[in-house]
Short mmCIF file of C-alpha atoms in Angstrom, two decimals:
data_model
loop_
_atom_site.label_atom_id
_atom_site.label_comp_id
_atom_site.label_asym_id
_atom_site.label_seq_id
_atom_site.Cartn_x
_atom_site.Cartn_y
_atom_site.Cartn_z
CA UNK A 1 46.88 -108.62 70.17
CA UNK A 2 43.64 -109.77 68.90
CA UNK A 3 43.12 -108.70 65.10
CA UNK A 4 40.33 -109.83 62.41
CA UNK A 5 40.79 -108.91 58.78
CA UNK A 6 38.50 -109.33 56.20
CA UNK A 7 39.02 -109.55 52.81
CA UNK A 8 36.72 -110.51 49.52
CA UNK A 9 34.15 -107.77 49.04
CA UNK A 10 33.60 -106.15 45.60
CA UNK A 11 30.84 -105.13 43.26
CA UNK A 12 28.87 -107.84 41.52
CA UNK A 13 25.55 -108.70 39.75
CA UNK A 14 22.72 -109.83 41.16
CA UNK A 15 22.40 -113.79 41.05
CA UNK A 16 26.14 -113.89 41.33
CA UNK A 17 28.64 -114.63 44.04
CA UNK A 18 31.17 -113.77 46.54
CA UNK A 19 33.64 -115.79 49.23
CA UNK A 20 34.39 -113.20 52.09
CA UNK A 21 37.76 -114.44 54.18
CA UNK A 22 38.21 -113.34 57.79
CA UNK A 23 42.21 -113.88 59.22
CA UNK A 24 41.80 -114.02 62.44
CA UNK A 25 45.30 -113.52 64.70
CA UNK A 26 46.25 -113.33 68.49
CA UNK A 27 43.81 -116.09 69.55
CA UNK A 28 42.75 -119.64 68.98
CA UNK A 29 39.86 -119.52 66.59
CA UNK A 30 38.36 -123.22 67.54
CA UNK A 31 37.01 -122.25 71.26
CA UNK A 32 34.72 -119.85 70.46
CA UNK A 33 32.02 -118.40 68.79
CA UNK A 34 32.18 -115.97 65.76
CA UNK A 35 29.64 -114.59 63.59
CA UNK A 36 29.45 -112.98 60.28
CA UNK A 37 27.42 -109.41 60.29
CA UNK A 38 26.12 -106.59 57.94
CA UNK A 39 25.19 -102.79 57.66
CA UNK A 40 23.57 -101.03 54.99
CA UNK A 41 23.55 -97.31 54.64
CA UNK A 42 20.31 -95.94 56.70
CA UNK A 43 20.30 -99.30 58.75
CA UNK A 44 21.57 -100.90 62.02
CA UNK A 45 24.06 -104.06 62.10
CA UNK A 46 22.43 -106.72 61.84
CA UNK A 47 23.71 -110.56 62.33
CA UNK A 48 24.24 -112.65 58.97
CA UNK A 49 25.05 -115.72 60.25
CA UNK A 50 27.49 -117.36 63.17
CA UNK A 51 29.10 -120.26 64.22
CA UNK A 52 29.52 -121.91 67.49
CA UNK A 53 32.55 -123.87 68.23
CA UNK A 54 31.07 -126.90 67.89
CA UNK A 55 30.08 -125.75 64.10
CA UNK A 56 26.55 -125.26 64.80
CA UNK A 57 25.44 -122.71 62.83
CA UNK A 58 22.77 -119.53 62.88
CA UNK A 59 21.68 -117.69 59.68
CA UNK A 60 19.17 -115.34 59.44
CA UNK A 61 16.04 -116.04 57.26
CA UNK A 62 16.93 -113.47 54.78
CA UNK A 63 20.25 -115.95 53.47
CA UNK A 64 18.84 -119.04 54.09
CA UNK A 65 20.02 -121.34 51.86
CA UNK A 66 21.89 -118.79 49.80
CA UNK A 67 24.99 -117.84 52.49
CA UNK A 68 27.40 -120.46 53.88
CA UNK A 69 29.84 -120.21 57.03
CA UNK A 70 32.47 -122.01 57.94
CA UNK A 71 35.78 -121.92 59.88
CA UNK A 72 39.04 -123.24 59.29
CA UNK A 73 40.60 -123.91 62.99
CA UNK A 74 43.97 -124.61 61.92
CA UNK A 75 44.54 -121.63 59.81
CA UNK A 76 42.59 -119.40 62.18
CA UNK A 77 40.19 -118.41 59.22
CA UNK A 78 36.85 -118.02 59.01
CA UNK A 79 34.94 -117.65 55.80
CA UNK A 80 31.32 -116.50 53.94
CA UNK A 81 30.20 -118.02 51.13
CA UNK A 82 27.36 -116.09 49.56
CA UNK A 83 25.67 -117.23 46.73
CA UNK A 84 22.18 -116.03 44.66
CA UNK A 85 23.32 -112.76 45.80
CA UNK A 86 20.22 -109.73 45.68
CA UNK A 87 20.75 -105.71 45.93
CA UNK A 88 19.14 -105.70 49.08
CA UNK A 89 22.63 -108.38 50.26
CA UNK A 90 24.32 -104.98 49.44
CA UNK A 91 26.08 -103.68 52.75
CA UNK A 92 29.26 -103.28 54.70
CA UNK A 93 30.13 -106.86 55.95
CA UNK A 94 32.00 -107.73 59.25
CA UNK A 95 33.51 -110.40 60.96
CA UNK A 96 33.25 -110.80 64.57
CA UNK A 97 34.57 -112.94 67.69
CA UNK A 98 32.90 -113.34 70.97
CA UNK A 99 35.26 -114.89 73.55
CA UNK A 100 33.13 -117.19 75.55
CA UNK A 101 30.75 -119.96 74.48
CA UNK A 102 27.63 -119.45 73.14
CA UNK A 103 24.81 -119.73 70.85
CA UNK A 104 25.59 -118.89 67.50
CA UNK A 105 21.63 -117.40 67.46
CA UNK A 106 22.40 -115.34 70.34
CA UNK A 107 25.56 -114.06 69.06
CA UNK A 108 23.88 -113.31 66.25
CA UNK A 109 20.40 -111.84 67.43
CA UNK A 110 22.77 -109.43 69.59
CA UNK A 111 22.27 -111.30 72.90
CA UNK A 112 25.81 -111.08 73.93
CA UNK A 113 28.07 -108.14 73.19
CA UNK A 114 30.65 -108.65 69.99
CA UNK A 115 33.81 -108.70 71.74
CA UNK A 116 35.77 -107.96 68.56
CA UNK A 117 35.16 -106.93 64.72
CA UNK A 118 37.37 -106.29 61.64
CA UNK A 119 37.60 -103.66 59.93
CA UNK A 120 35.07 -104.33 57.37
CA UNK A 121 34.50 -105.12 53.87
CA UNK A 122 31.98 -103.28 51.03
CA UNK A 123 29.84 -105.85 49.22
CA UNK A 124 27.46 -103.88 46.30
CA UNK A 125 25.42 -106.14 44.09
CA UNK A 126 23.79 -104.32 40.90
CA UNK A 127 23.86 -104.12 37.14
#
């Protein structure tokens, strides 16, 4: 049974930062391609940032140079290191898989169809 958890939201202030953790179980993580993705209230899911298996990554222009991805293959994690954080990063954030090869832009720009997502976690940053 495939299964993502994430873990690592909270409330914090702007400027500061936040790891999110994704378990990933039921699968081998390395083969394929998983992305990091957001909602806020009023808006539609967009992508964050993803990750081929290769480790090439995507990140959309709005966390340039402030969010990191990465993926830990032998513990079947994956993991999003956001830094500089703004109230407009404020959202519900989800992990997600996709089962075959791919970009991680097109996973991300919603090209291919999320195969699966956790559960999601709530990240608010204010003062």
């Amino acid at each position: 049974q495939v299964q993502l958890v994430e873990s690592g939201g909270g409330l914090v202030q702007p400027g500061g930062s936040l790891k999110l953790s994704c378990a990933a179980s039921g699968f081998i993580l390395d083969y394929y391609t998983i992305g990091w993705f957001r909602q806020a209230p009023g808006k539609e899911r967009e992508g964050v940032s993803c990750s081929q298996s290769d480790s090439i990554t995507y990140y959309a222009d709005s966390v340039k140079g402030r969010f990191t991805i990465s993926r830990d293959n032998a513990n079947n994690m994956m993991y999003l290191q956001m830094n500089s954080l703004k109230p407009e990063d404020t959202a519900v954030y989800y992990c997600a898989l996709y089962r075959r090869r791919t970009t991680a832009q097109a996973m991300c720009l919603g090209r291919v169809p999320v195969d699966y997502w956790g559960q999601g976690t709530q990240v608010t940053v204010s003062s």
